[in-house]
Each structure stands twice: as C-alpha cells, then as structure tokens.
XYZ file of C-alpha atoms in Angstrom:
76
model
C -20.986 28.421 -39.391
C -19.264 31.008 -37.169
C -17.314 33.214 -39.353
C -13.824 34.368 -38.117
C -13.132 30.680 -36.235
C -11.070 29.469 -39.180
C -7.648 30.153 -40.635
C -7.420 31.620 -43.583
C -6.604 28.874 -46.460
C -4.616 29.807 -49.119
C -1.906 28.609 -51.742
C 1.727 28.677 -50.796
C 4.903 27.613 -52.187
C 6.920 24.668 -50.629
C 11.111 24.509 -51.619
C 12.572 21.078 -51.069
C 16.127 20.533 -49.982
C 17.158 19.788 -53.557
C 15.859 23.142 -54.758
C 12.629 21.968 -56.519
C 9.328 23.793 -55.147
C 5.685 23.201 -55.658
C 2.416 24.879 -54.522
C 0.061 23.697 -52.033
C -2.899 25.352 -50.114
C -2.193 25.678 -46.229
C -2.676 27.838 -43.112
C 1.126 28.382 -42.979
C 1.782 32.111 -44.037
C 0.574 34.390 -46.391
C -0.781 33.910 -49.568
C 2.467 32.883 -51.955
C 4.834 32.601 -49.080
C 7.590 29.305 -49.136
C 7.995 26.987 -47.035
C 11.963 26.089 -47.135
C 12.308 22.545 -46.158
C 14.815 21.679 -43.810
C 14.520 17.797 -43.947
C 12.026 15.992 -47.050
C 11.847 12.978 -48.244
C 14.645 13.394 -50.637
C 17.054 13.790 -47.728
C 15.961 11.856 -45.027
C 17.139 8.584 -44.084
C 13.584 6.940 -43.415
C 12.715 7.320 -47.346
C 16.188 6.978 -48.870
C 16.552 4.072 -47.095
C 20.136 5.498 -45.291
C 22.802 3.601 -43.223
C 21.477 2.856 -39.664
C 23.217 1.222 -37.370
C 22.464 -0.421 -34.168
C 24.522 0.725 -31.325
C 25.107 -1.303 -28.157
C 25.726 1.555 -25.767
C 27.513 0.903 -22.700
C 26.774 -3.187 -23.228
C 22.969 -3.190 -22.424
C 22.270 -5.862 -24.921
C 25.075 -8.276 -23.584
C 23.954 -6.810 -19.965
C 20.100 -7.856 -20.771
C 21.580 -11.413 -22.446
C 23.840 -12.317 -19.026
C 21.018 -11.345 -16.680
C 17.944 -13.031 -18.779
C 19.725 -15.244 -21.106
C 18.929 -18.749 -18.879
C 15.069 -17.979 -18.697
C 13.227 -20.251 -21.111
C 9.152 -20.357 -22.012
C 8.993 -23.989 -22.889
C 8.333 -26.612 -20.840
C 11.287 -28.619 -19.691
C-alpha cells in the first residue's frame, strides 16, 4: 500500500445537543478533538417523530385537483 494516501484515523470526542459526548475514531480533527453537534438525533424532527405539517402553498394541490381531477384510468 502507498503510504501517505490515507488520513490519519484517530479517536475523537463527539458532544450531542443535550450535552452528553462519546468517543469515536474518525478523520475529523486531531486526535481528542469534539465534534459539537448542531442537529442529532435527540433533536431532530425525523427521529423524535416532530410536528410536520403539509402546506398547500399558493393552492397547487386544489390547482393540480381542478386541472386533473376528471381524468380516470378505468375503463368506462
């Protein structure tokens, strides 16, 4: 193998938005750097399961509904 093609890969420590950290090996840093999390899994919507909501912006659903609403696939 070609020496000096790879990062180096070392242990680092990784803070999560609540405050908790753990340790990891990455390429990120310096050895026993942290990582401060802006967005993890105990703040983000797509794990905690957050309010979304489904916004009909300027009518494009009922636009869509008026101009293909009378198609059908069946036979008549």
């Amino acid at each position: 193998m070609k020496s000096g093609t790879h990062p180096e890969y070392h242990t680092i420590n990784v803070q999560m938005t609540d405050g908790t950290t753990f340790q990891t090996r990455s390429t990120w840093g310096k050895e026993g750097d942290t990582l401060h999390l802006d967005i993890d899994p105990t703040s983000h919507p797509a794990w905690t399961g957050g309010q979304s909501r489904m916004l009909d912006t300027g009518g494009q659903v009922a636009r869509f509904n008026k101009r293909f609403g009378g198609l059908s696939l069946g036979k008549k």
